[in-house]
PDB file of C-alpha atoms in Angstrom:
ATOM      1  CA  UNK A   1      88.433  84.366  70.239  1.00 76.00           C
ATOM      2  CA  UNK A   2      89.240  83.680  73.836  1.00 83.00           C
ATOM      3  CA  UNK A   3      88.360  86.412  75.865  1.00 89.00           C
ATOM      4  CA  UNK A   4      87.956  87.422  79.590  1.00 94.00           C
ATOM      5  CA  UNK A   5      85.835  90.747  80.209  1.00 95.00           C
ATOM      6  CA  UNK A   6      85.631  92.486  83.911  1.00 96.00           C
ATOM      7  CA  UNK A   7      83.489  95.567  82.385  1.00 95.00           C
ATOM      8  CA  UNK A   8      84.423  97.592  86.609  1.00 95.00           C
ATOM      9  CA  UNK A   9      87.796  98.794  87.301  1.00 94.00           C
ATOM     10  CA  UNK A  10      86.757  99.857  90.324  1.00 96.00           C
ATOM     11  CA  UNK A  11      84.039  98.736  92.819  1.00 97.00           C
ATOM     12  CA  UNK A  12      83.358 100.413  96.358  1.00 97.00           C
ATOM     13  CA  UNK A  13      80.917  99.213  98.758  1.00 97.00           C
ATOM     14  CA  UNK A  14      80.789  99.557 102.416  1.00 97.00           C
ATOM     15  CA  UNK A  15      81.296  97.033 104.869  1.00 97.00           C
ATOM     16  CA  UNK A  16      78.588  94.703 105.378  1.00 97.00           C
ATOM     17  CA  UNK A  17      76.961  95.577 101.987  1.00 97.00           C
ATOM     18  CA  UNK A  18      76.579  92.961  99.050  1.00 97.00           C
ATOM     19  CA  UNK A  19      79.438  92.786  96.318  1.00 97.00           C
ATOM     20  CA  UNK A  20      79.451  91.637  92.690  1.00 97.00           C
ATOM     21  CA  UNK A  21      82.270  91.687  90.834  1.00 98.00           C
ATOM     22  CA  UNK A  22      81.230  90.734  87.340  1.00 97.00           C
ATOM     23  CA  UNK A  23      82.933  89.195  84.142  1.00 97.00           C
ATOM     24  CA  UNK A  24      81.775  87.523  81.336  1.00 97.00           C
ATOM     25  CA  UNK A  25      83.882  85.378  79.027  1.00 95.00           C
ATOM     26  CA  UNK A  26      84.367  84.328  75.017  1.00 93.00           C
ATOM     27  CA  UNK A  27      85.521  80.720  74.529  1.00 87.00           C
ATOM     28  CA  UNK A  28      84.385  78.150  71.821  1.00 80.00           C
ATOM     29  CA  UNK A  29      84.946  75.028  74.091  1.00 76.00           C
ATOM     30  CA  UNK A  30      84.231  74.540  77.763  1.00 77.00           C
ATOM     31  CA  UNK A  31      85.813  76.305  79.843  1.00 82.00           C
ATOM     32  CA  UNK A  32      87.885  76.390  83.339  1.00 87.00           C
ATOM     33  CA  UNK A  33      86.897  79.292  84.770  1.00 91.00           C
ATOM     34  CA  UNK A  34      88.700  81.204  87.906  1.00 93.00           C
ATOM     35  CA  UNK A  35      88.883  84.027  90.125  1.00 96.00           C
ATOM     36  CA  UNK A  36      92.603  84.906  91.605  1.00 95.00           C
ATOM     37  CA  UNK A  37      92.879  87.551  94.273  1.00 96.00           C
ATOM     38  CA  UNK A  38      95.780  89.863  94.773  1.00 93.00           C
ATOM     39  CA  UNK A  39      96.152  91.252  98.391  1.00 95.00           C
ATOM     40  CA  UNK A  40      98.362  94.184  98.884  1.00 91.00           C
ATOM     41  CA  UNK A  41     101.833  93.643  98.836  1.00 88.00           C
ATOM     42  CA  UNK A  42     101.407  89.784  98.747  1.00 91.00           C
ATOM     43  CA  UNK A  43     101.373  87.319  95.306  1.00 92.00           C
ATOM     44  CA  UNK A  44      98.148  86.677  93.431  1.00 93.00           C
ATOM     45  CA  UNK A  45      96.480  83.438  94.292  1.00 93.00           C
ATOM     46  CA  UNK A  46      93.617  81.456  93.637  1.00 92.00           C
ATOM     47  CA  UNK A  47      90.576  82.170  95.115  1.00 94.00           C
ATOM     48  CA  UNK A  48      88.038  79.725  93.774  1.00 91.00           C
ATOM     49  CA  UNK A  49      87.232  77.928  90.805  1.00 88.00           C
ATOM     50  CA  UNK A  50      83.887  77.323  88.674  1.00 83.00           C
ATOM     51  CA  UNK A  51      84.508  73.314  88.907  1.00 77.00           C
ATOM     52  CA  UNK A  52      84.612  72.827  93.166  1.00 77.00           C
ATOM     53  CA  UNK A  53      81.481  74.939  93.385  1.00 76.00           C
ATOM     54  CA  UNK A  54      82.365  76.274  96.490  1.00 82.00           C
ATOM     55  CA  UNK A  55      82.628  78.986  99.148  1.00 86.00           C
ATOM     56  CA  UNK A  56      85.678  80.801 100.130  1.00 88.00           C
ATOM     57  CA  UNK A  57      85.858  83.525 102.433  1.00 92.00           C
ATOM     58  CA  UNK A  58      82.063  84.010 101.811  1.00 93.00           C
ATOM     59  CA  UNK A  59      82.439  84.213  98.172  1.00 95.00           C
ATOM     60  CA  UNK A  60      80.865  82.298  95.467  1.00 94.00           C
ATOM     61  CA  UNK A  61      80.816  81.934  91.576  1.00 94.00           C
ATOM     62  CA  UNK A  62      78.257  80.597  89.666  1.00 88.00           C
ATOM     63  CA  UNK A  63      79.427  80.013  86.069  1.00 90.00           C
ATOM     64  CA  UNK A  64      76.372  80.495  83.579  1.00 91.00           C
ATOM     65  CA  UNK A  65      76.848  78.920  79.977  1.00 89.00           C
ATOM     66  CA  UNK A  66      73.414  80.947  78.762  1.00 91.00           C
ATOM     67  CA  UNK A  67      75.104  84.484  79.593  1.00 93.00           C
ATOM     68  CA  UNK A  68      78.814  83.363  79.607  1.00 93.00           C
ATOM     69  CA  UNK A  69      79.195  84.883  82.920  1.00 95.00           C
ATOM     70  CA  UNK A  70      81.415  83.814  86.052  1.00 95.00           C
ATOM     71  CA  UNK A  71      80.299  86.750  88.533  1.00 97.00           C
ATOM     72  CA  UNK A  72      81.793  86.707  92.002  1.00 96.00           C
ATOM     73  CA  UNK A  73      79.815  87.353  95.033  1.00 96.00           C
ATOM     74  CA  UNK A  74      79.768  87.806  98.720  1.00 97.00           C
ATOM     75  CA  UNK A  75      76.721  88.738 100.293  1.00 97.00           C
ATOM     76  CA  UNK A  76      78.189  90.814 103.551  1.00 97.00           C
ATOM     77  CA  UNK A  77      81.555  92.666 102.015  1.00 97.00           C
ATOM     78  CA  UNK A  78      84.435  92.572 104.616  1.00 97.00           C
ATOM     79  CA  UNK A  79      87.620  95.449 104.809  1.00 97.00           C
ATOM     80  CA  UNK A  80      89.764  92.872 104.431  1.00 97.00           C
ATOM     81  CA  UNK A  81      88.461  91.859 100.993  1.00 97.00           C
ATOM     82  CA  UNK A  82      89.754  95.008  99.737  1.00 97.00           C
ATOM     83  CA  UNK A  83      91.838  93.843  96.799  1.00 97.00           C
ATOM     84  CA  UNK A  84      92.266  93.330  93.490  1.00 95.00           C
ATOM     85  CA  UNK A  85      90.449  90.848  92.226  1.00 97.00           C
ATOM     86  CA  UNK A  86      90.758  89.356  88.541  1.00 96.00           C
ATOM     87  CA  UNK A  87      88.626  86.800  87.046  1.00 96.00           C
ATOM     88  CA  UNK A  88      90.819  84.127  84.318  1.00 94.00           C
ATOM     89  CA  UNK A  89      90.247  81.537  81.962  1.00 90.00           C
ATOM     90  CA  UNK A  90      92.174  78.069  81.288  1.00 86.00           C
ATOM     91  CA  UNK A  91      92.330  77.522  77.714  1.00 69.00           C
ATOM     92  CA  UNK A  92      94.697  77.625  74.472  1.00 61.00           C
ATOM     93  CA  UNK A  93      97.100  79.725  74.292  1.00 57.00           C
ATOM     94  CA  UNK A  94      97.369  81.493  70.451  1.00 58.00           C
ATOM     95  CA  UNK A  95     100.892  79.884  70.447  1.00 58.00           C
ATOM     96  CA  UNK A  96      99.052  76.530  71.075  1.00 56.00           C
ATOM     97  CA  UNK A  97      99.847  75.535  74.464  1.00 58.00           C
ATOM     98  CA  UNK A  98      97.490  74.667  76.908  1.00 67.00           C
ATOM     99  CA  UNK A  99      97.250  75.332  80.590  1.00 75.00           C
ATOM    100  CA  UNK A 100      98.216  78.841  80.480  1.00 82.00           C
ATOM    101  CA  UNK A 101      95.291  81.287  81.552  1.00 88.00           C
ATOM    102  CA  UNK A 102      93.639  84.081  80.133  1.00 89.00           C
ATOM    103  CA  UNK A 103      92.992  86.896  82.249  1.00 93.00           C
ATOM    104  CA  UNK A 104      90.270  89.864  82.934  1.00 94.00           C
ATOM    105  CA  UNK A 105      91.767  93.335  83.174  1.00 93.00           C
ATOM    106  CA  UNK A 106      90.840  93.089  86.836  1.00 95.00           C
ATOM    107  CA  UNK A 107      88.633  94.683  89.238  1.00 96.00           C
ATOM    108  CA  UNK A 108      89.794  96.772  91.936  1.00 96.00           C
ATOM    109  CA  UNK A 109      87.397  95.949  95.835  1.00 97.00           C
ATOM    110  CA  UNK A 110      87.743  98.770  98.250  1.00 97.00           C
ATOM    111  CA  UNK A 111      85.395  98.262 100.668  1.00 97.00           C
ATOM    112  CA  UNK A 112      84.717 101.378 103.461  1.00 96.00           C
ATOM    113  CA  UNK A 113      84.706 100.710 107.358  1.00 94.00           C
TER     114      UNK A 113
ATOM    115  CA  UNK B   1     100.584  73.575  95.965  1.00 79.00           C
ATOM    116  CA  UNK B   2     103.623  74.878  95.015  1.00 85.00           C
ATOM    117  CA  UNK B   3     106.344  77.469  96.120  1.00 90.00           C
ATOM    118  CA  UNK B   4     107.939  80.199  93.792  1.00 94.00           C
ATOM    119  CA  UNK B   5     110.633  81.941  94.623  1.00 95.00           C
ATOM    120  CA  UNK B   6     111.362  84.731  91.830  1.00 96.00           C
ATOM    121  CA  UNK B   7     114.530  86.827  91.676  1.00 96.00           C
ATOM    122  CA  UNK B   8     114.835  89.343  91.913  1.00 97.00           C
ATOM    123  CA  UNK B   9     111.735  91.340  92.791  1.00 96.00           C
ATOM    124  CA  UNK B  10     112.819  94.776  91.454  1.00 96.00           C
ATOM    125  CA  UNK B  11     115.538  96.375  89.573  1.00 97.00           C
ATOM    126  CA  UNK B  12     116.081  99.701  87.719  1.00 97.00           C
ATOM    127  CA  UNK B  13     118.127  99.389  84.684  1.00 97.00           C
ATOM    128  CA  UNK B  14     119.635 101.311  81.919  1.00 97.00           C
ATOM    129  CA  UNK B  15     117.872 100.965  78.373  1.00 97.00           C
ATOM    130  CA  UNK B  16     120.006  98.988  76.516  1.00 97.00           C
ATOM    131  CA  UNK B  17     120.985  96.798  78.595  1.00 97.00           C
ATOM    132  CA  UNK B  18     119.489  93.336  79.350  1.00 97.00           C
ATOM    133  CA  UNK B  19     117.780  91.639  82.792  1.00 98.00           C
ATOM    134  CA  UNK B  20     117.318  88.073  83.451  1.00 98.00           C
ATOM    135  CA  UNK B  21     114.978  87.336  85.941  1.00 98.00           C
ATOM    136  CA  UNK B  22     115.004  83.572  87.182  1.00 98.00           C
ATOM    137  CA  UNK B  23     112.033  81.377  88.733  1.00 97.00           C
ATOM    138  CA  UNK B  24     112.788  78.614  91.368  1.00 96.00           C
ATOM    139  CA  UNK B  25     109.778  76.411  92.107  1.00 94.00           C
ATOM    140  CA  UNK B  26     110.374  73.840  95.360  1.00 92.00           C
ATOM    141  CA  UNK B  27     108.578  70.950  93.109  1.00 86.00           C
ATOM    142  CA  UNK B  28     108.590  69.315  89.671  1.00 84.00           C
ATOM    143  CA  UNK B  29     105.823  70.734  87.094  1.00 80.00           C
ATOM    144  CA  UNK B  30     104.532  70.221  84.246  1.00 81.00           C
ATOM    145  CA  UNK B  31     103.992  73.569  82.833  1.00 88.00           C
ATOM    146  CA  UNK B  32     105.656  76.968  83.404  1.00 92.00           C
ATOM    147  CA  UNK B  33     104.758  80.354  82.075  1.00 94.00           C
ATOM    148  CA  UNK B  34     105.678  84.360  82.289  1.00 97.00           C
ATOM    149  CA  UNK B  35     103.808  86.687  82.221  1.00 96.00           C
ATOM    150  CA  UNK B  36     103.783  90.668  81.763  1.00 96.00           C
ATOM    151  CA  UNK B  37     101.844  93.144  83.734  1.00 93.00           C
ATOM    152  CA  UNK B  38     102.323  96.623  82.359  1.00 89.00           C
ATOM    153  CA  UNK B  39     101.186  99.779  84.716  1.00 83.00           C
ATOM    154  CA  UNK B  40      97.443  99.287  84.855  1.00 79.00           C
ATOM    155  CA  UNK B  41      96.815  96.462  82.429  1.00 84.00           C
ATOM    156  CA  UNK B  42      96.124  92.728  82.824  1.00 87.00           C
ATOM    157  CA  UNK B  43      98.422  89.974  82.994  1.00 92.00           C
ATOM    158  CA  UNK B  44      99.646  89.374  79.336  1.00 93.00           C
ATOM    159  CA  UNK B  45     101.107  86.132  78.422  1.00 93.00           C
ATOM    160  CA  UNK B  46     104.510  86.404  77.108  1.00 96.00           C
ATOM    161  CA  UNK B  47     105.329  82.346  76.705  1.00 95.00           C
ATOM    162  CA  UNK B  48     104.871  78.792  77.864  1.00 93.00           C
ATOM    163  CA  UNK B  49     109.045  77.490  79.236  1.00 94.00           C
ATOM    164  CA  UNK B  50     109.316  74.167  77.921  1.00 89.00           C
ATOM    165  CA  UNK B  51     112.121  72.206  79.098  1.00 90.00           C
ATOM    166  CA  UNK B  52     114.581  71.353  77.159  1.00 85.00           C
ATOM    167  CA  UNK B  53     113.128  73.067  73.982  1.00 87.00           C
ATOM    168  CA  UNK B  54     112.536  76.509  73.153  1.00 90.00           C
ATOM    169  CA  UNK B  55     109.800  78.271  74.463  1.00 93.00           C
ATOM    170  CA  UNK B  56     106.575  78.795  72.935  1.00 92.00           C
ATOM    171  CA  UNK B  57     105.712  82.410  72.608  1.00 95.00           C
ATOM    172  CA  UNK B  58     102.556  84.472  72.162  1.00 92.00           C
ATOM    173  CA  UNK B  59     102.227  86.867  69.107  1.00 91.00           C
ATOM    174  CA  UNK B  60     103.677  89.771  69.808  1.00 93.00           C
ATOM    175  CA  UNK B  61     106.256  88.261  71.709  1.00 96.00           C
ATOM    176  CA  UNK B  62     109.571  87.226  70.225  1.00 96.00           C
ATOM    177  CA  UNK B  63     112.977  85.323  71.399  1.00 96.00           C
ATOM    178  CA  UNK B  64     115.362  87.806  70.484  1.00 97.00           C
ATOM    179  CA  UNK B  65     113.906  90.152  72.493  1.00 97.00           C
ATOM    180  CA  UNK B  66     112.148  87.711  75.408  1.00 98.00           C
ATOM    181  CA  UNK B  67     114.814  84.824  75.411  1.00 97.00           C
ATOM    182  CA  UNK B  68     113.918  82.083  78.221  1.00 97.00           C
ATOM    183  CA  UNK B  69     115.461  78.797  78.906  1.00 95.00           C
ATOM    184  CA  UNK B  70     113.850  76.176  81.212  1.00 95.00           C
ATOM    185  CA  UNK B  71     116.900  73.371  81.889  1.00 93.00           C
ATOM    186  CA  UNK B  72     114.725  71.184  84.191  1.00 92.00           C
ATOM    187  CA  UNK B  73     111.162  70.777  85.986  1.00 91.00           C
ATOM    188  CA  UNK B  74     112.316  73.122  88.712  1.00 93.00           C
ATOM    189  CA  UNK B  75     113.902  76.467  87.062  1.00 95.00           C
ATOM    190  CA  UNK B  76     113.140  78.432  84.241  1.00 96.00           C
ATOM    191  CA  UNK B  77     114.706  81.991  83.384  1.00 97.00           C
ATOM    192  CA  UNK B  78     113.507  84.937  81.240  1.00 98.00           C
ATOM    193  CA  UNK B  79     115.759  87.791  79.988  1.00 98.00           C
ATOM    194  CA  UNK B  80     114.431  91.060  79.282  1.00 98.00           C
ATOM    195  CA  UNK B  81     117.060  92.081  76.495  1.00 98.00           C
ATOM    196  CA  UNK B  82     117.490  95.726  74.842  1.00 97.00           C
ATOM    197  CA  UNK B  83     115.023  97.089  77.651  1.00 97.00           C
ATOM    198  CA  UNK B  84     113.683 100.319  76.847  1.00 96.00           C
ATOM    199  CA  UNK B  85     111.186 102.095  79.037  1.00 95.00           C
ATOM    200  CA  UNK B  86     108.310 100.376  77.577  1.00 94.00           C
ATOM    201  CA  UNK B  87     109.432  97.402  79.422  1.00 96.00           C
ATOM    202  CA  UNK B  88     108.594  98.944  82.737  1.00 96.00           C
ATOM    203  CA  UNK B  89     106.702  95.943  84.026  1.00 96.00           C
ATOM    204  CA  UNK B  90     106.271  93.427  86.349  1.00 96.00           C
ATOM    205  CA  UNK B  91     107.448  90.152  85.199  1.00 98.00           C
ATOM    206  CA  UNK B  92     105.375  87.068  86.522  1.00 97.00           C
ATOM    207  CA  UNK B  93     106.451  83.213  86.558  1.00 96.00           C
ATOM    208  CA  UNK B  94     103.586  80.626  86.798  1.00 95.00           C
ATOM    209  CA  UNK B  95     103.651  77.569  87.522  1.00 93.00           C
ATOM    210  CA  UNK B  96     100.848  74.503  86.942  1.00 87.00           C
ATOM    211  CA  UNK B  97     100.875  71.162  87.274  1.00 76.00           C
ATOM    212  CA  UNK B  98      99.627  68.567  85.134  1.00 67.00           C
ATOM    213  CA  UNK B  99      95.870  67.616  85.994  1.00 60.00           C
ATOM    214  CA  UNK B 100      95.933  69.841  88.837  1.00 59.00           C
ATOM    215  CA  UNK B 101      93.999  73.318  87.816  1.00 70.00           C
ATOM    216  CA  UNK B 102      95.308  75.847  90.104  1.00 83.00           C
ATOM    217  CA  UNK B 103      98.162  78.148  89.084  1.00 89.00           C
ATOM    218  CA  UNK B 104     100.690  79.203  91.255  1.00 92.00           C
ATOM    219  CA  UNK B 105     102.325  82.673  90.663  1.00 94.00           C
ATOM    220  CA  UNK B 106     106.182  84.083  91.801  1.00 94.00           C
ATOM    221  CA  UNK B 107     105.578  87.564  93.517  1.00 94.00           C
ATOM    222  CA  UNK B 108     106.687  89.333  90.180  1.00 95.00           C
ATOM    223  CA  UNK B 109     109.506  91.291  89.042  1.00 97.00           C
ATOM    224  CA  UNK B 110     109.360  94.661  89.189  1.00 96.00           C
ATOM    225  CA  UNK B 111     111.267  96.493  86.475  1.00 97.00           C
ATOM    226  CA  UNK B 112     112.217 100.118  85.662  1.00 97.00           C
ATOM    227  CA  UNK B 113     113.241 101.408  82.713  1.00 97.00           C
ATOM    228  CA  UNK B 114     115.499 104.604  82.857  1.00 96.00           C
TER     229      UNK B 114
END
């Protein structure tokens, strides 16, 4: 079964402190792994994916095979990363379509001045 | 990257009745989808638009309740029919285009129930 698992609803760290925001994932083939980001009051949007292997806004994703983990880090946490932040996965739907993503329950960043 | 404009972003309607909710993006794509987000929950895939065909939808998820229609690349609509308050929910379009592996989301519906 395809399944995305963000085991924090909420996470609160102060500012400049070190943030993980964790998920782990279930998926037979190999996967496309993201993290979207949903500011307050604006649209969720892509934050970064496990295939660029890059940094945005000072965060980063590693995506571990062995422990089918995709855990999203920043090592000095920022007020204006407060957000929710929700970790997906690009695979088949159960109707059979592709390209549709599967999504974490989502993880909710405050982070304290 | 690609624009969305969804319409509208909030309504409060009468159970019974029936809400469509329609999804404008500014370039052609491949693949469309809508989601559900119910209070405190994940996003919840309700069915992939295809155009000119009928949608493919998730289990749980029927078309006499969830009818959509997606005439062209561009515009896709869902209708919320028969609502009842356990279709208080925002309503997501997504868009994605083919090869390209970012999704690109409307800013939701917003719907209430009464």
């Amino acid at each position: 079964a395809q399944r995305v698992t963000q085991p924090e609803k909420l996470l609160s760290v102060f500012k400049g402190a070190p943030v993980e925001l964790k998920c782990n994932y279930s998926y037979s083939g190999s996967p496309e792994l993201f993290w979207y980001v949903q500011y307050s009051r604006q649209r969720l949007q892509l934050l970064l994916r496990h295939i660029s292997r890059e940094s945005i806004k000072g965060f980063t994703a590693d995506l571990n095979k062995g422990e089918t983990s995709f855990h999203l880090k920043k090592p000095f946490a920022q007020e204006e990363d407060s957000a929710m932040y929700y970790c997906a996965l690009s695979g088949l739907s159960h109707g059979g379509s592709q390209g549709n993503l599967i999504f974490g329950k989502g993880t909710k960043l405050s982070v304290k001045p | 990257s690609a624009v969305i404009s969804q319409k509208p972003s909030r309504d409060i309607c009468q159970r019974g009745t029936s809400l469509t909710i329609q999804c404008q993006v500014d370039s052609q794509v491949t693949m469309m989808f809508w989601y559900r987000q119910q209070p405190g929950q994940s996003l919840t895939l309700i069915a992939t638009a295809n155009q000119g065909s009928e949608a493919t939808y998730e289990s749980g998820f029927v078309i006499d309740k969830f009818p959509i229609s997606r005439p062209n690349l561009t515009f896709s609509t869902l209708t919320v029919s028969n609502m009842s308050p356990e279709d208080s929910s925002i309503y997501l379009c997504s868009v994605r285009g083919h090869g390209v592996a970012e999704a690109f989301f409307g800013q939701g519906t917003r719907l209430t129930v009464v």
